[in-house]
Amino acid sequence: MSEKRQFFGTDGVRAVANRHPMTPEFVLRLGQAAAAVLGSRAAGGERPRCIIGRDTRASGEMLESALIAGLNSAGVDVVLAGMVPTPAVAMLAAQTGANFGVVVSASHNPFEDNGIKFVHGNGRKLSDKTEIAIEKIVLGNTEEATRPEGRGIGRVSRMADSVERYVAHAVASMGGLRLDGMRVALDNAHGAASYTSALALEQLGADVQVFHSEPDGFNINEECGCTHSEELERLVRQSQAQAGIAHDGDADRIALCDEEAIALDGDELMAIAAESMLRKGTLKQNTLAVTIMSNYGLDDLVSRLGGRVIRTNVGDRYVLEEMHSRGLNLGGEQSGHIIFGDWATTGDGLIAGLQVLKIMKETGEPLSQLRKCLKKFPQAARNLRVRSKPPITELADAQKIIKETEKKLGDYGRVLLRYSGTESLIRLLIEGRDVEYLEAQADKIASAILAQIG
């Protein structure tokens, strides 16, 4: 059985700032451990280098300082990129030949929380195995590299043009196409995008109406950003924009809204992009990578256009792993982590937004029209309270009905059954074309489950 991670979740280590494990003491140790695992010395004996970026949270200053101390004490030079999105750190690490990058951010969480995310020098996220290796050193379960002294101790410098470099990279992703005459409502969630996204859109000639872009350390994600689609819809109505873009705190995610002020989800964004790329012949292997949560309407659309969809566990890191192993250039999650692999090594809210605006410009179609390419399959869902959680394979009667249902649905539907990680619940989702059949089968499977463990 694979080892469990104690501190790392689906996206780094995250907790309330100044409460374990997000204390300066822990973060200092985390920096030392990361240096031992990720900071191999160059051939000429040069000190390893790490790039650090952070979002706008007040606690970011404290945790960044602890991280610097940990890295310097382990002989790593630190380059501070300042307040920039997570994808900017990934891009800058790869562009400057750093050994690794670190982001101090808790993404879409409220300001009280903070987190630490690492990327390799090539801009890619860490594997579970690498995170476990770092944890073992933090916990003192394995030897770490000796601490250098004298000239071996790491130094700190600042990157003056981190924002400009990232913005130039995002603008280049448009291939020379401009957005003159397009009005865009932009919600920066008072986060890291406050310094980058409007600059990129303005350089491309868009008429940008900027909102929620006055970070004070405490207002990040507060009633705004990509987890509040109702606010983006309001802003699009207010500014009469042709499109709305919202980010989360570290701008690796995006929410989009059409000109009729109706928000799109990540599946609709991926459908628009996949259709465009399949028609142009630019979708590598003709394959789109998504998680098990994505709607089967995507499979239907992509297969009709001669492509295919592959699915991974929930979490953009698993989508990224699949994309890298298969050489794919488009993937993502329903939640708005969209990865355009030709331009980013991780979810990038700005680049994803620009690529969709580019398709609008190229086709002359509004978003309300483009989104119609995805015909979502209906779903029947049940959340059932259970008294125990035996392996799902042991729910014999339910499994029998599930097998019958899957056979009937064939390639055009699926049954998902999984326990909640935090509550005494089992979650059932059936997706297919016939709503009445889905509801009837959901009731049958639910009854069988409840009879056994309800």
CSV table of C-alpha atoms in Angstrom, one decimal:
chain,number,residue,atom,x,y,z
A,1,MET,CA,0.0,0.0,0.0
A,2,SER,CA,1.3,3.5,-0.9
A,3,GLU,CA,2.4,5.7,2.0
A,4,LYS,CA,0.1,8.5,3.1
A,5,ARG,CA,1.1,12.1,3.2
A,6,GLN,CA,0.6,13.8,6.6
A,7,PHE,CA,0.9,17.5,5.7
A,8,PHE,CA,0.6,17.8,1.9
A,9,GLY,CA,-2.9,17.8,0.5
A,10,THR,CA,-4.0,17.9,-3.2
A,11,ASP,CA,-2.2,21.3,-3.6
A,12,GLY,CA,0.6,21.8,-1.1
A,13,VAL,CA,0.4,22.3,2.6
A,14,ARG,CA,-2.5,24.5,3.8
A,15,ALA,CA,-3.8,25.6,7.2
A,16,VAL,CA,-4.8,28.6,9.3
A,17,ALA,CA,-1.7,30.9,9.3
A,18,ASN,CA,0.2,30.7,12.6
A,19,ARG,CA,-1.5,27.4,13.6
A,20,HIS,CA,0.4,24.1,13.0
A,21,PRO,CA,1.4,23.2,10.4
A,22,MET,CA,1.4,26.8,9.0
A,23,THR,CA,3.7,28.3,11.7
A,24,PRO,CA,7.0,30.0,11.0
A,25,GLU,CA,8.8,27.1,12.9
A,26,PHE,CA,7.2,24.4,10.7
A,27,VAL,CA,7.7,26.4,7.5
A,28,LEU,CA,11.4,26.9,8.3
A,29,ARG,CA,11.8,23.1,8.7
A,30,LEU,CA,9.8,22.6,5.5
A,31,GLY,CA,12.2,24.9,3.7
A,32,GLN,CA,15.2,23.0,5.0
A,33,ALA,CA,13.6,19.7,4.0
A,34,ALA,CA,12.7,20.9,0.5
A,35,ALA,CA,16.3,22.1,0.0
A,36,ALA,CA,17.6,18.6,0.8
A,37,VAL,CA,15.2,16.9,-1.7
A,38,LEU,CA,14.9,19.5,-4.5
A,39,GLY,CA,18.1,21.6,-4.1
A,40,SER,CA,20.9,19.5,-5.7
A,41,ARG,CA,24.1,21.5,-6.3
A,42,ALA,CA,25.2,22.4,-9.7
A,43,ALA,CA,28.3,20.7,-11.2
A,44,GLY,CA,30.5,23.8,-10.5
A,45,GLY,CA,29.6,23.7,-6.8
A,46,GLU,CA,27.3,26.7,-7.2
A,47,ARG,CA,24.6,27.0,-4.6
A,48,PRO,CA,21.1,25.8,-5.7
A,49,ARG,CA,18.5,28.5,-6.5
A,50,CYS,CA,14.9,28.8,-5.6
A,51,ILE,CA,12.3,31.3,-6.7
A,52,ILE,CA,9.6,32.4,-4.2
A,53,GLY,CA,6.3,34.1,-5.0
A,54,ARG,CA,3.3,34.8,-2.8
A,55,ASP,CA,-0.3,36.1,-2.9
A,56,THR,CA,-1.6,39.1,-1.1
A,57,ARG,CA,-2.4,37.6,2.4
A,58,ALA,CA,-1.0,39.6,5.4
A,59,SER,CA,0.5,36.3,6.8
A,60,GLY,CA,2.5,35.9,3.6
A,61,GLU,CA,5.3,38.2,4.8
A,62,MET,CA,5.8,36.2,8.0
A,63,LEU,CA,5.8,32.8,6.2
A,64,GLU,CA,8.0,33.9,3.4
A,65,SER,CA,10.6,35.1,5.9
A,66,ALA,CA,10.5,31.7,7.6
A,67,LEU,CA,10.8,29.9,4.3
A,68,ILE,CA,13.8,32.1,3.3
A,69,ALA,CA,15.5,31.4,6.7
A,70,GLY,CA,15.0,27.6,6.1
A,71,LEU,CA,16.3,27.7,2.6
A,72,ASN,CA,19.3,29.9,3.2
A,73,SER,CA,20.3,27.8,6.2
A,74,ALA,CA,20.4,24.8,3.9
A,75,GLY,CA,22.6,26.6,1.4
A,76,VAL,CA,20.0,27.6,-1.1
A,77,ASP,CA,20.0,31.1,-2.7
A,78,VAL,CA,16.5,32.7,-2.8
A,79,VAL,CA,15.2,34.9,-5.5
A,80,LEU,CA,12.0,36.8,-4.4
A,81,ALA,CA,9.5,37.3,-7.3
A,82,GLY,CA,7.1,39.3,-5.0
A,83,MET,CA,3.3,39.1,-5.4
A,84,VAL,CA,2.7,37.0,-8.5
A,85,PRO,CA,0.4,34.2,-9.5
A,86,THR,CA,1.3,30.6,-8.9
A,87,PRO,CA,1.7,29.9,-12.7
A,88,ALA,CA,4.2,32.9,-12.8
A,89,VAL,CA,6.5,31.2,-10.3
A,90,ALA,CA,6.3,27.9,-12.3
A,91,MET,CA,7.2,29.9,-15.5
A,92,LEU,CA,10.0,31.9,-13.9
A,93,ALA,CA,11.6,28.8,-12.3
A,94,ALA,CA,11.7,27.1,-15.8
A,95,GLN,CA,12.8,30.3,-17.6
A,96,THR,CA,15.6,31.2,-15.2
A,97,GLY,CA,17.0,27.7,-14.6
A,98,ALA,CA,16.2,27.6,-10.9
A,99,ASN,CA,16.3,24.3,-9.0
A,100,PHE,CA,12.7,24.8,-7.8
A,101,GLY,CA,10.0,27.3,-7.0
A,102,VAL,CA,7.8,27.9,-4.0
A,103,VAL,CA,4.5,29.8,-3.7
A,104,VAL,CA,3.1,31.1,-0.4
A,105,SER,CA,-0.6,31.0,-1.0
A,106,ALA,CA,-3.8,29.3,0.1
A,107,SER,CA,-5.5,29.8,-3.3
A,108,HIS,CA,-9.3,30.3,-3.0
A,109,ASN,CA,-9.3,30.0,0.9
A,110,PRO,CA,-10.2,32.9,3.1
A,111,PHE,CA,-7.4,35.3,4.3
A,112,GLU,CA,-6.8,33.6,7.6
A,113,ASP,CA,-5.5,30.5,5.8
A,114,ASN,CA,-2.2,30.2,4.1
A,115,GLY,CA,-0.2,27.5,2.3
A,116,ILE,CA,3.1,26.4,0.7
A,117,LYS,CA,3.2,24.9,-2.8
A,118,PHE,CA,6.4,23.7,-4.5
A,119,VAL,CA,7.2,23.2,-8.1
A,120,HIS,CA,10.3,21.6,-9.7
A,121,GLY,CA,12.7,23.6,-11.8
A,122,ASN,CA,10.8,22.6,-14.9
A,123,GLY,CA,7.7,24.3,-13.5
A,124,ARG,CA,5.9,21.0,-12.8
A,125,LYS,CA,4.2,20.0,-9.5
A,126,LEU,CA,5.7,17.5,-7.2
A,127,SER,CA,4.7,13.8,-7.2
A,128,ASP,CA,3.3,12.2,-4.0
A,129,LYS,CA,6.6,10.3,-3.7
A,130,THR,CA,8.6,13.6,-3.6
A,131,GLU,CA,6.2,15.1,-1.1
A,132,ILE,CA,6.6,12.1,1.2
A,133,ALA,CA,10.4,12.4,1.0
A,134,ILE,CA,10.2,16.0,2.1
A,135,GLU,CA,7.8,15.1,5.0
A,136,LYS,CA,10.2,12.4,6.2
A,137,ILE,CA,12.9,15.0,6.7
A,138,VAL,CA,10.5,17.4,8.4
A,139,LEU,CA,9.5,14.7,10.8
A,140,GLY,CA,13.1,13.7,11.4
A,141,ASN,CA,12.7,10.2,10.0
A,142,THR,CA,15.6,10.5,7.6
A,143,GLU,CA,19.0,12.1,7.3
A,144,GLU,CA,19.1,15.6,5.7
A,145,ALA,CA,22.0,17.3,4.1
A,146,THR,CA,24.5,18.9,6.5
A,147,ARG,CA,24.2,22.6,7.0
A,148,PRO,CA,26.8,24.8,5.3
A,149,GLU,CA,28.7,27.5,7.0
A,150,GLY,CA,30.7,30.6,5.8
A,151,ARG,CA,30.4,31.1,2.1
A,152,GLY,CA,28.0,28.1,1.8
A,153,ILE,CA,25.1,29.9,3.4
A,154,GLY,CA,22.3,31.0,0.9
A,155,ARG,CA,21.7,34.6,-0.1
A,156,VAL,CA,18.6,36.6,-1.0
A,157,SER,CA,18.0,38.7,-4.0
A,158,ARG,CA,14.9,40.3,-5.6
A,159,MET,CA,13.6,39.9,-9.2
A,160,ALA,CA,12.6,43.4,-10.3
A,161,ASP,CA,10.8,42.4,-13.5
A,162,SER,CA,8.8,39.2,-12.4
A,163,VAL,CA,5.4,40.8,-13.3
A,164,GLU,CA,6.7,42.1,-16.7
A,165,ARG,CA,8.2,38.7,-17.6
A,166,TYR,CA,5.0,36.8,-16.8
A,167,VAL,CA,2.7,39.3,-18.5
A,168,ALA,CA,4.9,39.2,-21.7
A,169,HIS,CA,4.7,35.4,-21.6
A,170,ALA,CA,0.9,35.5,-21.4
A,171,VAL,CA,0.6,38.1,-24.2
A,172,ALA,CA,2.8,35.9,-26.4
A,173,SER,CA,0.4,33.0,-26.0
A,174,MET,CA,-2.0,35.0,-28.2
A,175,GLY,CA,0.3,34.6,-31.2
A,176,GLY,CA,-0.1,38.2,-32.3
A,177,LEU,CA,-3.9,38.3,-32.1
A,178,ARG,CA,-5.3,41.4,-30.4
A,179,LEU,CA,-8.4,42.1,-28.4
A,180,ASP,CA,-9.2,45.6,-29.6
A,181,GLY,CA,-12.8,46.5,-29.2
A,182,MET,CA,-13.5,43.7,-26.7
A,183,ARG,CA,-14.8,44.8,-23.3
A,184,VAL,CA,-13.9,42.4,-20.4
A,185,ALA,CA,-15.0,42.6,-16.8
A,186,LEU,CA,-12.1,41.4,-14.6
A,187,ASP,CA,-12.5,40.2,-11.0
A,188,ASN,CA,-9.0,39.8,-9.4
A,189,ALA,CA,-10.3,38.5,-6.0
A,190,HIS,CA,-8.0,41.1,-4.4
A,191,GLY,CA,-5.3,38.4,-5.0
A,192,ALA,CA,-2.1,38.0,-6.9
A,193,ALA,CA,-3.8,38.7,-10.3
A,194,SER,CA,-4.3,42.3,-9.1
A,195,TYR,CA,-0.8,42.9,-10.5
A,196,THR,CA,-0.9,41.0,-13.7
A,197,SER,CA,-4.1,40.2,-15.5
A,198,ALA,CA,-5.3,43.8,-16.3
A,199,LEU,CA,-1.8,44.6,-17.6
A,200,ALA,CA,-1.9,41.7,-20.1
A,201,LEU,CA,-5.4,42.4,-21.3
A,202,GLU,CA,-4.6,46.1,-21.7
A,203,GLN,CA,-1.5,45.3,-23.7
A,204,LEU,CA,-3.7,43.3,-26.0
A,205,GLY,CA,-6.0,46.2,-26.6
A,206,ALA,CA,-9.0,45.1,-24.6
A,207,ASP,CA,-11.3,47.6,-22.8
A,208,VAL,CA,-10.8,46.2,-19.2
A,209,GLN,CA,-13.2,47.0,-16.4
A,210,VAL,CA,-11.3,46.0,-13.3
A,211,PHE,CA,-12.9,45.0,-10.0
A,212,HIS,CA,-11.8,43.6,-6.6
A,213,SER,CA,-8.2,44.6,-7.2
A,214,GLU,CA,-7.3,46.6,-4.1
A,215,PRO,CA,-5.6,44.0,-1.9
A,216,ASP,CA,-5.1,45.0,1.8
A,217,GLY,CA,-3.9,41.6,3.1
A,218,PHE,CA,-7.3,40.8,4.6
A,219,ASN,CA,-9.8,41.0,1.7
A,220,ILE,CA,-8.5,38.2,-0.6
A,221,ASN,CA,-11.4,36.1,-2.0
A,222,GLU,CA,-13.9,38.0,0.2
A,223,GLU,CA,-17.3,37.7,-1.6
A,224,CYS,CA,-15.4,37.8,-4.9
A,225,GLY,CA,-13.2,35.8,-7.2
A,226,CYS,CA,-13.9,32.6,-9.1
A,227,THR,CA,-15.8,30.9,-6.2
A,228,HIS,CA,-18.4,33.6,-6.4
A,229,SER,CA,-19.8,33.3,-9.9
A,230,GLU,CA,-22.9,35.3,-8.9
A,231,GLU,CA,-20.6,38.4,-8.4
A,232,LEU,CA,-18.9,37.9,-11.8
A,233,GLU,CA,-22.4,37.7,-13.4
A,234,ARG,CA,-23.3,41.0,-11.6
A,235,LEU,CA,-20.1,42.7,-12.8
A,236,VAL,CA,-20.7,41.6,-16.4
A,237,ARG,CA,-24.2,43.1,-16.3
A,238,GLN,CA,-23.0,46.3,-14.6
A,239,SER,CA,-20.2,46.9,-17.2
A,240,GLN,CA,-22.0,45.5,-20.2
A,241,ALA,CA,-19.0,43.4,-21.0
A,242,GLN,CA,-18.7,40.8,-23.8
A,243,ALA,CA,-17.0,38.4,-21.3
A,244,GLY,CA,-16.2,38.2,-17.6
A,245,ILE,CA,-13.0,36.7,-16.1
A,246,ALA,CA,-12.6,35.9,-12.4
A,247,HIS,CA,-9.5,34.5,-10.6
A,248,ASP,CA,-8.9,32.9,-7.2
A,249,GLY,CA,-6.2,34.2,-4.8
A,250,ASP,CA,-3.2,32.8,-6.6
A,251,ALA,CA,-4.8,33.0,-10.1
A,252,ASP,CA,-4.2,29.4,-11.1
A,253,ARG,CA,-7.9,29.1,-11.7
A,254,ILE,CA,-10.5,30.9,-13.7
A,255,ALA,CA,-14.2,31.4,-13.9
A,256,LEU,CA,-15.7,32.8,-17.2
A,257,CYS,CA,-19.0,34.5,-17.8
A,258,ASP,CA,-20.7,35.1,-21.1
A,259,GLU,CA,-22.2,38.4,-22.4
A,260,GLU,CA,-25.6,37.4,-21.1
A,261,ALA,CA,-24.2,37.3,-17.6
A,262,ILE,CA,-24.3,33.5,-17.2
A,263,ALA,CA,-21.2,31.9,-15.7
A,264,LEU,CA,-19.5,28.9,-17.4
A,265,ASP,CA,-17.9,26.0,-15.6
A,266,GLY,CA,-14.5,24.4,-16.4
A,267,ASP,CA,-16.2,21.7,-18.5
A,268,GLU,CA,-17.6,24.3,-20.8
A,269,LEU,CA,-14.2,26.1,-21.1
A,270,MET,CA,-12.5,22.8,-22.0
A,271,ALA,CA,-15.3,22.0,-24.5
A,272,ILE,CA,-14.8,25.3,-26.3
A,273,ALA,CA,-11.0,24.9,-26.3
A,274,ALA,CA,-11.0,21.2,-27.3
A,275,GLU,CA,-13.5,21.8,-30.2
A,276,SER,CA,-11.3,24.7,-31.5
A,277,MET,CA,-8.1,22.8,-31.2
A,278,LEU,CA,-9.5,19.6,-32.8
A,279,ARG,CA,-10.8,21.6,-35.8
A,280,LYS,CA,-7.4,23.3,-36.2
A,281,GLY,CA,-5.5,20.0,-35.6
A,282,THR,CA,-3.5,21.4,-32.7
A,283,LEU,CA,-4.9,19.1,-29.9
A,284,LYS,CA,-1.9,16.7,-29.3
A,285,GLN,CA,-2.9,13.0,-29.6
A,286,ASN,CA,-6.4,14.4,-30.3
A,287,THR,CA,-6.8,13.8,-26.5
A,288,LEU,CA,-8.3,15.9,-23.6
A,289,ALA,CA,-7.4,15.0,-20.0
A,290,VAL,CA,-10.1,15.6,-17.3
A,291,THR,CA,-11.0,14.2,-13.9
A,292,ILE,CA,-13.7,11.7,-13.0
A,293,MET,CA,-15.9,14.7,-12.0
A,294,SER,CA,-16.2,16.1,-15.6
A,295,ASN,CA,-19.5,15.7,-17.4
A,296,TYR,CA,-19.8,12.9,-20.0
A,297,GLY,CA,-21.1,15.4,-22.5
A,298,LEU,CA,-17.4,16.2,-23.0
A,299,ASP,CA,-16.7,12.6,-24.2
A,300,ASP,CA,-19.6,12.8,-26.5
A,301,LEU,CA,-18.4,16.1,-28.1
A,302,VAL,CA,-14.8,15.2,-28.4
A,303,SER,CA,-15.5,11.7,-29.8
A,304,ARG,CA,-17.8,13.2,-32.4
A,305,LEU,CA,-14.9,15.4,-33.5
A,306,GLY,CA,-12.6,12.4,-33.8
A,307,GLY,CA,-10.8,12.8,-30.4
A,308,ARG,CA,-11.0,11.1,-27.0
A,309,VAL,CA,-11.2,12.0,-23.4
A,310,ILE,CA,-9.1,10.4,-20.6
A,311,ARG,CA,-10.0,10.7,-16.9
A,312,THR,CA,-7.9,10.9,-13.8
A,313,ASN,CA,-8.5,11.2,-10.0
A,314,VAL,CA,-9.8,14.5,-8.6
A,315,GLY,CA,-7.0,17.1,-8.5
A,316,ASP,CA,-5.2,19.1,-11.2
A,317,ARG,CA,-1.9,17.5,-10.3
A,318,TYR,CA,-3.2,14.1,-11.5
A,319,VAL,CA,-4.4,15.7,-14.7
A,320,LEU,CA,-0.9,17.2,-15.1
A,321,GLU,CA,0.8,13.9,-14.5
A,322,GLU,CA,-1.4,12.3,-17.2
A,323,MET,CA,-0.7,15.1,-19.6
A,324,HIS,CA,3.1,14.9,-19.1
A,325,SER,CA,3.2,11.1,-19.4
A,326,ARG,CA,1.1,11.1,-22.6
A,327,GLY,CA,2.5,14.3,-24.2
A,328,LEU,CA,-0.9,16.1,-24.2
A,329,ASN,CA,-1.5,19.9,-24.3
A,330,LEU,CA,-5.0,20.4,-22.9
A,331,GLY,CA,-6.5,19.3,-19.7
A,332,GLY,CA,-8.2,20.5,-16.5
A,333,GLU,CA,-10.9,20.3,-13.9
A,334,GLN,CA,-14.5,21.4,-13.7
A,335,SER,CA,-13.4,23.8,-10.9
A,336,GLY,CA,-11.5,26.0,-13.4
A,337,HIS,CA,-8.0,24.7,-13.2
A,338,ILE,CA,-7.4,24.7,-17.0
A,339,ILE,CA,-4.0,23.7,-18.4
A,340,PHE,CA,-2.9,24.8,-21.8
A,341,GLY,CA,0.2,22.8,-22.0
A,342,ASP,CA,1.8,24.7,-24.9
A,343,TRP,CA,2.0,27.8,-22.6
A,344,ALA,CA,1.9,26.6,-19.0
A,345,THR,CA,3.1,23.7,-16.8
A,346,THR,CA,0.3,24.2,-14.4
A,347,GLY,CA,-3.2,25.6,-14.2
A,348,ASP,CA,-3.0,29.3,-15.4
A,349,GLY,CA,-6.1,31.5,-15.0
A,350,LEU,CA,-4.8,34.3,-17.2
A,351,ILE,CA,-3.6,32.1,-20.1
A,352,ALA,CA,-6.8,30.0,-20.0
A,353,GLY,CA,-8.9,33.2,-20.1
A,354,LEU,CA,-6.8,34.6,-23.0
A,355,GLN,CA,-7.1,31.4,-25.0
A,356,VAL,CA,-10.9,31.5,-24.8
A,357,LEU,CA,-11.0,35.2,-25.7
A,358,LYS,CA,-8.8,34.3,-28.7
A,359,ILE,CA,-11.3,31.7,-29.9
A,360,MET,CA,-14.1,34.4,-29.6
A,361,LYS,CA,-12.0,36.7,-31.8
A,362,GLU,CA,-11.1,34.1,-34.3
A,363,THR,CA,-14.7,32.7,-34.7
A,364,GLY,CA,-16.5,36.1,-34.3
A,365,GLU,CA,-18.9,34.1,-32.0
A,366,PRO,CA,-20.0,35.4,-28.5
A,367,LEU,CA,-19.4,33.1,-25.5
A,368,SER,CA,-23.1,32.4,-25.2
A,369,GLN,CA,-22.9,30.8,-28.7
A,370,LEU,CA,-19.6,29.0,-28.3
A,371,ARG,CA,-20.6,27.3,-25.0
A,372,LYS,CA,-23.5,25.5,-26.8
A,373,CYS,CA,-21.0,23.0,-28.3
A,374,LEU,CA,-21.2,21.1,-24.9
A,375,LYS,CA,-24.5,19.3,-24.4
A,376,LYS,CA,-24.2,18.3,-20.8
A,377,PHE,CA,-25.6,14.8,-19.9
A,378,PRO,CA,-28.2,14.8,-17.2
A,379,GLN,CA,-27.2,13.5,-13.8
A,380,ALA,CA,-28.9,11.8,-10.8
A,381,ALA,CA,-27.1,12.3,-7.5
A,382,ARG,CA,-27.7,10.9,-4.0
A,383,ASN,CA,-25.8,11.7,-0.8
A,384,LEU,CA,-26.6,8.9,1.7
A,385,ARG,CA,-25.8,8.8,5.4
A,386,VAL,CA,-24.1,5.6,6.4
A,387,ARG,CA,-23.2,4.0,9.8
A,388,SER,CA,-20.0,2.3,8.5
A,389,LYS,CA,-17.7,2.5,5.4
A,390,PRO,CA,-16.8,-1.0,4.3
A,391,PRO,CA,-14.9,-1.3,0.9
A,392,ILE,CA,-17.3,-0.3,-1.9
A,393,THR,CA,-16.7,-3.7,-3.6
A,394,GLU,CA,-18.3,-5.4,-0.6
A,395,LEU,CA,-21.7,-3.7,-1.2
A,396,ALA,CA,-22.9,-6.8,-3.0
A,397,ASP,CA,-26.5,-5.9,-3.9
A,398,ALA,CA,-25.6,-2.4,-4.9
A,399,GLN,CA,-22.7,-3.6,-7.0
A,400,LYS,CA,-25.0,-6.0,-8.9
A,401,ILE,CA,-27.4,-3.1,-9.9
A,402,ILE,CA,-24.4,-0.8,-10.7
A,403,LYS,CA,-23.0,-3.5,-13.1
A,404,GLU,CA,-26.4,-3.7,-14.9
A,405,THR,CA,-26.6,0.1,-15.1
A,406,GLU,CA,-23.1,0.5,-16.5
A,407,LYS,CA,-23.8,-2.2,-19.1
A,408,LYS,CA,-27.0,-0.3,-20.2
A,409,LEU,CA,-25.2,3.1,-20.3
A,410,GLY,CA,-22.3,1.7,-22.3
A,411,ASP,CA,-19.9,4.4,-23.5
A,412,TYR,CA,-22.5,7.2,-22.9
A,413,GLY,CA,-22.7,7.4,-19.2
A,414,ARG,CA,-21.1,6.3,-15.9
A,415,VAL,CA,-21.8,5.4,-12.3
A,416,LEU,CA,-19.7,7.0,-9.6
A,417,LEU,CA,-19.8,5.8,-6.0
A,418,ARG,CA,-17.4,7.1,-3.3
A,419,TYR,CA,-17.4,7.8,0.4
A,420,SER,CA,-17.0,11.4,1.6
A,421,GLY,CA,-13.6,12.0,3.1
A,422,THR,CA,-14.9,14.2,5.9
A,423,GLU,CA,-18.5,13.0,6.7
A,424,SER,CA,-20.4,9.7,7.3
A,425,LEU,CA,-21.7,9.8,3.7
A,426,ILE,CA,-21.6,7.9,0.5
A,427,ARG,CA,-22.0,9.8,-2.7
A,428,LEU,CA,-23.7,8.4,-5.7
A,429,LEU,CA,-23.7,10.0,-9.1
A,430,ILE,CA,-25.2,8.5,-12.3
A,431,GLU,CA,-24.8,10.3,-15.6
A,432,GLY,CA,-26.4,9.4,-19.0
A,433,ARG,CA,-28.9,10.5,-21.6
A,434,ASP,CA,-32.2,9.3,-20.1
A,435,VAL,CA,-33.2,11.2,-17.0
A,436,GLU,CA,-36.1,8.9,-16.0
A,437,TYR,CA,-33.8,5.8,-16.2
A,438,LEU,CA,-31.1,7.6,-14.2
A,439,GLU,CA,-33.4,8.5,-11.4
A,440,ALA,CA,-34.9,5.0,-11.2
A,441,GLN,CA,-31.5,3.3,-11.1
A,442,ALA,CA,-30.3,5.9,-8.5
A,443,ASP,CA,-33.2,5.0,-6.3
A,444,LYS,CA,-32.5,1.2,-6.7
A,445,ILE,CA,-28.8,1.6,-5.9
A,446,ALA,CA,-29.5,3.9,-2.9
A,447,SER,CA,-32.0,1.4,-1.4
A,448,ALA,CA,-29.5,-1.5,-1.7
A,449,ILE,CA,-26.8,0.6,0.0
A,450,LEU,CA,-29.1,1.8,2.8
A,451,ALA,CA,-30.3,-1.8,3.4
A,452,GLN,CA,-26.7,-2.9,4.0
A,453,ILE,CA,-25.0,0.1,5.7
A,454,GLY,CA,-27.6,2.8,6.2
